[in-house]
Short mmCIF file of C-alpha atoms in Angstrom, two decimals:
data_model
loop_
_atom_site.label_atom_id
_atom_site.label_comp_id
_atom_site.label_asym_id
_atom_site.label_seq_id
_atom_site.Cartn_x
_atom_site.Cartn_y
_atom_site.Cartn_z
CA PRO A 18 89.37 74.55 148.98
CA GLY A 19 92.83 75.85 148.24
CA VAL A 20 91.89 77.03 144.71
CA GLN A 21 92.64 80.71 144.20
CA ARG A 22 90.51 82.69 141.81
CA PRO A 23 92.41 85.01 139.47
CA PRO A 24 92.06 88.71 140.32
CA PRO A 25 89.38 90.44 138.23
CA ALA A 26 90.37 92.13 134.96
CA ARG A 27 89.70 95.81 134.44
CA ILE A 28 90.71 98.65 132.11
CA ALA A 29 93.58 100.88 133.22
CA ALA A 30 92.89 104.60 133.28
CA PRO A 31 95.13 106.86 131.12
CA ASP A 32 96.89 108.22 134.21
CA GLU A 33 97.84 104.63 135.15
CA LEU A 34 99.86 103.96 131.99
CA GLY A 35 103.11 105.19 133.51
CA ALA A 36 102.74 102.75 136.40
CA VAL A 37 101.77 99.99 133.96
CA ALA A 38 104.88 100.69 131.89
CA ARG A 39 107.10 100.45 134.98
CA PHE A 40 105.37 97.19 135.94
CA CYS A 41 106.05 95.74 132.46
CA GLN A 42 109.68 96.84 132.69
CA GLU A 43 110.05 95.05 136.03
CA CYS A 44 108.35 91.87 134.79
CA PHE A 45 110.40 91.53 131.63
CA GLY A 46 113.60 92.48 133.48
CA PRO A 47 116.78 92.10 131.44
CA ASP A 48 114.81 90.99 128.36
CA ALA A 49 113.60 94.58 127.96
CA ALA A 50 115.91 97.47 127.13
CA PRO A 51 115.93 100.21 129.82
CA GLY A 52 113.13 102.68 129.26
CA TYR A 53 111.48 100.77 126.40
CA PHE A 54 108.01 100.47 127.97
CA LEU A 55 108.07 103.97 129.43
CA ALA A 56 108.96 105.33 125.99
CA ARG A 57 106.22 103.39 124.21
CA LEU A 58 103.23 102.29 126.24
CA PRO A 59 101.92 105.71 127.39
CA VAL A 60 102.09 107.15 123.85
CA ASP A 61 101.60 104.16 121.54
CA PRO A 62 98.98 105.30 118.97
CA ALA A 63 98.00 101.66 118.32
CA LEU A 64 96.86 101.08 121.92
CA LEU A 65 93.06 100.97 121.98
CA PRO A 66 91.38 103.46 124.33
CA ASP A 67 90.23 100.55 126.51
CA GLY A 68 93.18 98.34 125.58
CA ALA A 69 95.35 98.48 128.71
CA LEU A 70 93.94 95.58 130.73
CA VAL A 71 95.21 95.07 134.27
CA ALA A 72 94.59 92.90 137.29
CA ARG A 73 95.20 94.18 140.83
CA THR A 74 95.31 92.47 144.20
CA ASN A 75 95.08 94.67 147.30
CA GLY A 76 95.76 97.68 145.09
CA ARG A 77 98.91 96.16 143.63
CA LEU A 78 99.37 95.49 139.92
CA VAL A 79 99.81 91.77 139.34
CA ALA A 80 99.15 91.29 135.58
CA HIS A 81 98.79 93.26 132.37
CA VAL A 82 97.84 92.78 128.69
CA SER A 83 97.84 95.44 125.95
CA VAL A 84 95.29 95.29 123.12
CA LEU A 85 96.30 97.15 119.96
CA GLY A 86 94.35 98.23 116.91
CA LEU A 87 96.37 97.09 113.88
CA ALA A 88 95.82 96.19 110.24
CA LEU A 89 97.65 93.72 108.00
CA ARG A 90 98.02 94.14 104.24
CA PHE A 91 97.47 91.20 101.92
CA GLY A 92 98.05 92.56 98.43
CA ALA A 93 94.88 94.44 97.49
CA ALA A 94 93.24 93.79 100.88
CA ILE A 95 93.71 95.35 104.30
CA VAL A 96 92.54 93.21 107.22
CA PRO A 97 91.79 94.85 110.60
CA CYS A 98 93.71 93.00 113.30
CA GLY A 99 93.72 93.14 117.08
CA GLY A 100 97.22 92.88 118.50
CA ILE A 101 98.08 91.31 121.85
CA ALA A 102 101.19 92.74 123.49
CA ASN A 103 103.04 93.24 126.77
CA VAL A 104 101.56 90.15 128.45
CA CYS A 105 103.16 89.92 131.87
CA THR A 106 102.45 88.74 135.40
CA ALA A 107 104.26 89.47 138.65
CA PRO A 108 106.40 86.42 139.58
CA ALA A 109 104.52 85.74 142.82
CA TYR A 110 101.18 85.56 140.95
CA ARG A 111 102.13 83.37 137.99
CA ARG A 112 100.24 80.12 137.30
CA ARG A 113 97.14 81.48 139.04
CA GLY A 114 95.18 82.36 135.89
CA ALA A 115 95.75 86.12 136.06
CA SER A 116 97.00 86.56 132.48
CA GLY A 117 94.42 84.04 131.24
CA ALA A 118 91.61 86.16 132.66
CA LEU A 119 93.05 89.20 130.90
CA LEU A 120 93.36 87.31 127.60
CA GLY A 121 89.70 86.28 127.86
CA ARG A 122 88.77 89.92 128.38
CA ALA A 123 91.01 90.91 125.45
CA LEU A 124 89.32 88.41 123.11
CA ALA A 125 85.90 89.80 124.01
CA LEU A 126 87.16 93.36 123.50
CA MET A 127 88.56 92.56 120.04
CA ARG A 128 85.42 90.75 118.92
CA ASN A 129 83.23 93.63 120.12
CA ALA A 130 85.49 96.06 118.25
CA GLY A 131 84.95 94.09 115.04
CA PHE A 132 88.44 92.70 114.52
CA PRO A 133 88.20 89.50 112.45
CA LEU A 134 91.82 88.61 113.14
CA SER A 135 94.21 88.78 116.10
CA ALA A 136 98.00 88.53 116.19
CA LEU A 137 100.70 88.19 118.81
CA SER A 138 104.38 87.31 118.95
CA THR A 139 105.72 85.01 121.64
CA GLY A 140 108.41 82.55 122.62
CA ILE A 141 105.87 80.30 124.38
CA PRO A 142 103.27 79.45 121.68
CA GLY A 143 101.80 76.59 123.70
CA HIS A 144 100.49 79.05 126.28
CA TYR A 145 98.35 80.86 123.68
CA ALA A 146 97.24 77.84 121.66
CA ARG A 147 94.56 77.06 124.25
CA TRP A 148 92.95 80.42 123.44
CA GLY A 149 92.80 79.77 119.70
CA TRP A 150 96.01 81.37 118.45
CA VAL A 151 97.87 79.24 115.89
CA ALA A 152 101.54 79.57 114.95
CA TRP A 153 102.09 81.15 111.53
CA PRO A 154 105.22 79.41 110.19
CA ARG A 155 107.59 81.79 108.45
CA PHE A 156 111.07 81.06 107.21
CA GLU A 157 114.39 82.69 107.84
CA ARG A 158 117.93 82.15 106.61
CA ARG A 159 120.70 81.82 109.19
CA PHE A 160 124.21 82.66 108.07
CA PHE A 161 127.23 81.47 110.07
CA GLU A 162 130.90 82.43 110.20
CA LEU A 163 130.51 85.88 108.69
CA LEU A 164 133.35 86.89 106.37
CA PRO A 165 134.84 90.37 106.02
CA PRO A 166 133.15 91.84 102.92
CA ALA A 167 135.24 93.51 100.29
CA PRO A 168 134.75 97.25 99.74
CA PRO A 169 131.81 97.85 97.39
CA PRO A 170 132.69 98.73 93.80
CA SER A 171 133.17 102.42 93.17
CA ASN A 172 130.23 102.49 90.77
CA LEU A 173 127.83 101.43 93.57
CA PRO A 174 126.38 103.93 96.07
CA GLY A 175 127.67 103.49 99.61
CA ALA A 176 125.57 102.85 102.70
CA ARG A 177 125.06 105.53 105.34
CA PRO A 178 123.34 105.65 108.74
CA LEU A 179 119.56 105.68 108.58
CA ASP A 180 118.14 109.08 109.60
CA PRO A 181 114.61 108.69 111.04
CA VAL A 182 113.72 112.35 110.48
CA ARG A 183 115.30 113.01 107.12
CA ASP A 184 114.36 109.61 105.70
CA ARG A 185 110.80 109.32 107.01
CA ALA A 186 108.95 109.97 103.76
CA GLU A 187 111.19 107.54 101.89
CA LEU A 188 110.80 104.90 104.60
CA VAL A 189 107.02 105.22 104.30
CA ARG A 190 107.28 104.76 100.54
CA LEU A 191 109.57 101.71 100.67
CA HIS A 192 107.52 100.14 103.45
CA ALA A 193 104.39 100.51 101.33
CA LEU A 194 106.18 98.84 98.40
CA ALA A 195 107.02 95.88 100.62
CA GLY A 196 103.41 95.65 101.75
CA ALA A 197 102.16 95.51 98.16
CA HIS A 198 104.03 92.26 97.49
CA THR A 199 104.50 90.57 100.86
CA PRO A 200 101.45 89.25 102.75
CA GLY A 201 101.15 90.09 106.42
CA VAL A 202 102.99 93.41 106.47
CA LEU A 203 101.70 95.80 109.10
CA GLU A 204 99.97 98.92 107.83
CA ARG A 205 101.56 101.83 109.68
CA THR A 206 99.42 104.87 110.35
CA PRO A 207 100.82 108.44 110.13
CA ALA A 208 100.61 108.58 113.94
CA PHE A 209 102.69 105.42 114.18
CA TRP A 210 105.36 106.82 111.86
CA GLU A 211 105.36 110.03 113.91
CA ARG A 212 106.04 108.26 117.23
CA HIS A 213 107.81 105.15 115.94
CA TRP A 214 111.32 106.38 116.64
CA ASP A 215 110.50 107.36 120.22
CA TRP A 216 110.83 103.71 121.19
CA THR A 217 112.49 101.91 118.27
CA PRO A 218 116.05 102.69 119.49
CA ARG A 219 115.07 101.02 122.77
CA HIS A 220 113.64 97.92 121.13
CA PRO A 221 115.36 94.90 122.70
CA GLY A 222 118.68 94.38 120.96
CA GLU A 223 118.22 97.03 118.28
CA ARG A 224 121.47 98.82 117.47
CA PRO A 225 121.83 102.15 115.65
CA GLU A 226 124.97 100.81 113.94
CA LEU A 227 122.72 98.31 112.14
CA ALA A 228 120.25 100.92 110.83
CA LEU A 229 121.56 101.72 107.36
CA ALA A 230 120.35 103.17 104.08
CA VAL A 231 121.55 103.53 100.51
CA GLU A 232 120.35 106.49 98.46
CA ASP A 233 120.62 107.62 94.87
CA PRO A 234 123.37 110.28 94.95
CA GLY A 235 121.60 112.44 92.40
CA THR A 236 118.00 112.40 93.59
CA ARG A 237 118.54 111.58 97.31
CA ARG A 238 115.85 108.95 96.83
CA LEU A 239 116.27 105.90 99.10
CA LEU A 240 117.07 102.76 97.18
CA ALA A 241 117.22 100.36 100.14
CA TYR A 242 117.29 100.35 103.95
CA VAL A 243 117.68 97.90 106.81
CA ARG A 244 117.29 97.87 110.58
CA GLY A 245 118.94 95.25 112.75
CA ALA A 246 119.46 93.94 116.26
CA LEU A 247 122.21 92.15 118.13
CA ASP A 248 121.99 89.44 120.78
CA PRO A 249 125.32 89.92 122.57
CA ALA A 250 125.01 86.70 124.59
CA ARG A 251 124.64 84.49 121.50
CA ARG A 252 126.65 86.87 119.33
CA TRP A 253 123.93 86.75 116.69
CA SER A 254 122.68 89.66 114.62
CA ALA A 255 119.20 89.79 113.08
CA VAL A 256 117.51 91.82 110.36
CA LEU A 257 114.40 93.42 111.83
CA GLU A 258 113.17 95.24 108.74
CA PHE A 259 114.22 95.63 105.13
CA GLY A 260 112.89 97.51 102.13
CA ALA A 261 114.23 98.19 98.66
CA GLU A 262 113.28 99.60 95.28
CA PRO A 263 112.50 96.88 92.73
CA GLY A 264 115.57 96.25 90.62
CA ALA A 265 117.97 98.03 92.99
CA ALA A 266 120.33 95.05 93.14
CA GLY A 267 123.46 97.17 93.36
CA ALA A 268 122.11 99.18 96.28
CA VAL A 269 121.07 95.99 98.11
CA GLU A 270 124.54 94.54 97.55
CA ALA A 271 126.15 97.64 99.05
CA LEU A 272 123.67 97.57 101.93
CA ALA A 273 124.37 93.89 102.65
CA GLN A 274 128.12 94.43 102.71
CA ALA A 275 127.79 97.40 105.06
CA PHE A 276 125.41 95.49 107.33
CA VAL A 277 127.68 92.43 107.58
CA SER A 278 130.66 94.68 108.31
CA ALA A 279 128.75 96.51 111.06
CA ALA A 280 127.52 93.23 112.57
CA ARG A 281 131.05 91.80 112.61
CA ALA A 282 132.36 94.98 114.23
CA LEU A 283 129.80 94.45 117.02
CA GLY A 284 131.07 90.89 117.55
CA ALA A 285 128.37 88.99 115.64
CA ARG A 286 129.32 85.54 114.42
CA ALA A 287 125.96 84.73 112.80
CA LEU A 288 123.15 86.60 111.08
CA THR A 289 119.44 85.83 110.58
CA VAL A 290 117.51 87.29 107.63
CA PRO A 291 113.78 86.75 106.95
CA GLU A 292 113.37 84.74 103.77
CA ALA A 293 110.85 87.33 102.61
CA ALA A 294 113.78 89.75 102.25
CA GLY A 295 114.84 87.74 99.20
CA PRO A 296 117.23 90.27 97.59
CA LEU A 297 118.99 90.82 100.91
CA VAL A 298 119.28 87.06 101.49
CA GLU A 299 121.06 86.67 98.16
CA ALA A 300 123.32 89.67 98.77
CA VAL A 301 124.40 88.38 102.21
CA ARG A 302 125.02 84.79 101.05
CA PRO A 303 128.59 85.36 99.71
CA TRP A 304 129.72 86.76 103.09
CA ALA A 305 129.10 83.64 105.19
CA ARG A 306 130.75 80.22 105.16
CA ALA A 307 127.52 78.33 105.89
CA ALA A 308 123.75 78.88 105.83
CA THR A 309 120.61 77.07 106.93
CA ARG A 310 116.87 77.53 106.39
CA GLU A 311 114.85 77.51 109.60
CA THR A 312 111.22 77.96 110.63
CA ASP A 313 110.22 80.89 112.81
CA ASP A 314 106.95 80.15 114.65
CA THR A 315 106.99 83.08 117.09
CA LEU A 316 104.10 84.86 115.34
CA MET A 317 100.59 83.55 116.05
CA LEU A 318 97.22 84.40 114.51
CA ASN A 319 93.67 83.83 115.69
CA VAL A 320 90.63 84.08 113.39
CA LEU A 321 88.00 85.68 115.60
CA ASP A 322 85.42 86.00 112.81
CA LEU A 323 85.87 83.72 109.80
CA ALA A 324 83.26 85.49 107.68
CA GLY A 325 84.74 88.89 108.51
CA PHE A 326 88.25 87.70 107.73
CA LEU A 327 87.31 86.31 104.31
CA ALA A 328 85.20 89.39 103.57
CA ALA A 329 88.18 91.65 104.32
CA LEU A 330 90.35 89.48 102.04
CA ALA A 331 87.77 89.67 99.21
CA PRO A 332 89.61 92.26 97.04
CA GLU A 333 92.80 90.19 97.12
CA LEU A 334 90.93 86.90 96.62
CA ALA A 335 89.21 88.37 93.55
CA ALA A 336 92.59 89.41 92.14
CA ARG A 337 93.99 85.93 92.74
CA ALA A 338 90.97 84.27 91.11
CA ALA A 339 91.34 86.51 88.06
CA ALA A 340 95.09 85.84 87.79
CA ALA A 341 94.47 82.08 87.92
CA ARG A 342 91.46 82.34 85.58
CA ALA A 343 89.45 80.42 88.13
CA GLY A 344 85.82 79.80 87.36
CA ASP A 345 82.82 80.63 89.52
CA GLY A 346 81.94 78.51 92.51
CA THR A 347 80.39 78.40 95.97
CA VAL A 348 81.89 76.60 98.97
CA LEU A 349 80.78 76.25 102.59
CA VAL A 350 84.00 76.92 104.53
CA GLY A 351 84.40 76.13 108.20
CA PHE A 352 86.65 75.19 111.07
CA GLY A 353 85.85 74.75 114.73
CA ASP A 354 82.41 76.26 115.30
CA GLN A 355 82.78 78.90 112.57
CA ARG A 356 81.20 78.52 109.14
CA THR A 357 80.62 80.87 106.22
CA VAL A 358 79.63 80.59 102.56
CA LEU A 359 82.36 81.78 100.18
CA ARG A 360 81.17 82.64 96.66
CA VAL A 361 83.12 83.54 93.52
CA ALA A 362 80.94 84.90 90.71
CA GLY A 363 81.56 87.27 87.83
CA GLY A 364 85.00 88.27 89.05
CA ALA A 365 83.79 89.20 92.55
CA VAL A 366 84.24 87.38 95.85
CA SER A 367 81.65 87.56 98.63
CA THR A 368 80.67 85.84 101.86
CA ARG A 369 77.40 85.29 103.68
CA PRO A 370 76.20 83.42 106.78
CA PRO A 371 74.97 79.86 106.19
CA VAL A 372 71.21 79.33 105.85
CA PRO A 373 69.17 76.10 105.97
CA GLY A 374 70.00 74.00 102.94
CA ASP A 375 73.62 75.17 102.71
CA GLU A 376 74.73 71.92 104.29
CA ASN A 377 74.27 70.44 100.81
CA LEU A 378 76.82 72.82 99.27
CA PRO A 379 80.36 71.62 98.55
CA GLY A 380 82.02 71.87 101.96
CA ALA A 381 85.59 72.61 103.05
CA ARG A 382 86.26 71.66 106.67
CA LEU A 383 89.64 72.87 107.88
CA ASP A 384 91.55 71.53 110.86
CA PRO A 385 91.35 74.27 113.57
CA ALA A 386 95.10 73.90 114.18
CA ARG A 387 96.06 74.00 110.49
CA TRP A 388 93.71 76.48 108.84
CA ILE A 389 96.62 78.95 108.89
CA GLU A 390 98.55 76.82 106.38
CA VAL A 391 95.78 77.41 103.85
CA PHE A 392 94.82 81.02 104.51
CA MET A 393 98.42 82.22 104.78
CA GLY A 394 99.70 80.26 101.80
CA THR A 395 102.06 77.89 103.56
CA ARG A 396 100.45 74.80 102.01
CA LEU A 397 97.74 74.32 99.38
CA PHE A 398 94.28 73.22 100.49
CA SER A 399 94.42 70.23 98.15
CA ALA A 400 97.65 69.06 99.83
CA GLN A 401 96.12 69.09 103.31
CA PRO A 402 95.14 65.85 105.09
CA PHE A 403 91.67 67.26 105.71
CA ALA A 404 91.08 67.94 101.98
CA ALA A 405 90.17 64.29 101.40
CA ALA A 406 87.61 64.43 104.19
CA SER A 407 85.97 67.56 102.78
CA ARG A 408 82.92 67.37 100.52
CA LEU A 409 84.51 68.89 97.42
CA GLY A 410 84.80 68.08 93.75
CA GLU A 411 87.80 68.82 91.55
CA ARG A 412 86.32 72.17 90.55
CA GLU A 413 86.04 73.39 94.13
CA LEU A 414 89.52 72.07 95.02
CA ASN A 415 91.00 74.00 92.11
CA LEU A 416 89.06 77.11 93.12
CA LEU A 417 90.36 77.03 96.71
CA ASP A 418 93.91 76.45 95.50
CA ALA A 419 93.55 79.49 93.23
CA LEU A 420 92.22 81.65 96.06
CA PHE A 421 94.95 80.55 98.48
CA PRO A 422 98.10 79.85 96.44
CA PRO A 423 101.51 79.24 98.03
CA ARG A 424 103.07 82.40 99.43
CA GLN A 425 106.72 82.03 100.34
CA GLU A 426 107.23 85.66 101.27
CA ASN A 427 105.79 86.28 104.72
CA PHE A 428 107.23 89.17 106.69
CA TRP A 429 106.40 90.90 109.92
CA ASP A 430 107.70 94.12 111.45
CA ALA A 431 109.66 92.84 114.39
CA ASP A 432 109.01 95.76 116.72
CA SER A 433 105.31 96.23 115.89
CA PHE A 434 104.40 95.00 119.36
#
């Protein structure tokens, strides 16, 4: 008695997406720029056909979750990924399990669609941990007391406003370069690039003054670009996205100076830059009196299918094994209730379901809350507390460390969802 069941989850029809967008806008209130959801949700090419999940009570929308079809690049591998976005509940219906029911439906939808991985970004990670999402720690540099940069040397190209139409092909190229070297970068489809700028200017805090590019004056080829946002209440600016040609240090220097100048003109007193944007971090450093290194845990991942995830990573794992000259080996890998056999042989990496007798194989048992540190390269397997409890010899420990080496550069497109 007195316990209220959450309203049932269902799939929104295409002609409901406008109403869903208005509902999201109302729920997020001042945290969402005017028109952002109306500009994006009804036309977002990443939204799965059955991915707008809603709950209604007496015909009234009370909760919503979007499920997106994404893919993340890890070097030579592309991993299909289900994205969770636009999670919101009407104030009067919060703490009644409405969004939880939708998340349960979303998990089933992603598993049925064959996504081995799921991602979401949030400011309340504890809410999603109960469903299996784990925070993916990334690092950022925070620069304080921004200084007025000097004019760039005359031999360096100057920065100009980013033009989403004129620069599209070059943005695609530079974004692909970033994805080749930085694990976790979102693969953007042609449809995404086509519609991307319909909503990007309305992304919370994004400012056109902070969207800049530097091009080669002779070839008109983009050498570097950046997009940024401003939090006027805190007077902080943030880099949302950065890309640059390898070796284009002069262009990055000019870009950094122009970005800091634009941020200061908007009233910013501090600036955050993802550590993955290494060249930009170094170029910004001279224009701040102080800097700190902080952890950003707003991105969370959930391995829905361990075997599928490792199978999708196989091309990259094979490249890592070859680079480290790792020998062959077979390990039973597991965490929670998921287990799979990972095999390295003859330069190839493969997975298979466990069969009777595999319990005698060398076994790696990962902590369900810390598997992400291994798979995403935050911390070596051999340095984990659970490594000592695993049934592994030195050969298998070395093999796992070769397959999952430290990766300091982890980046995510801030407005992906």
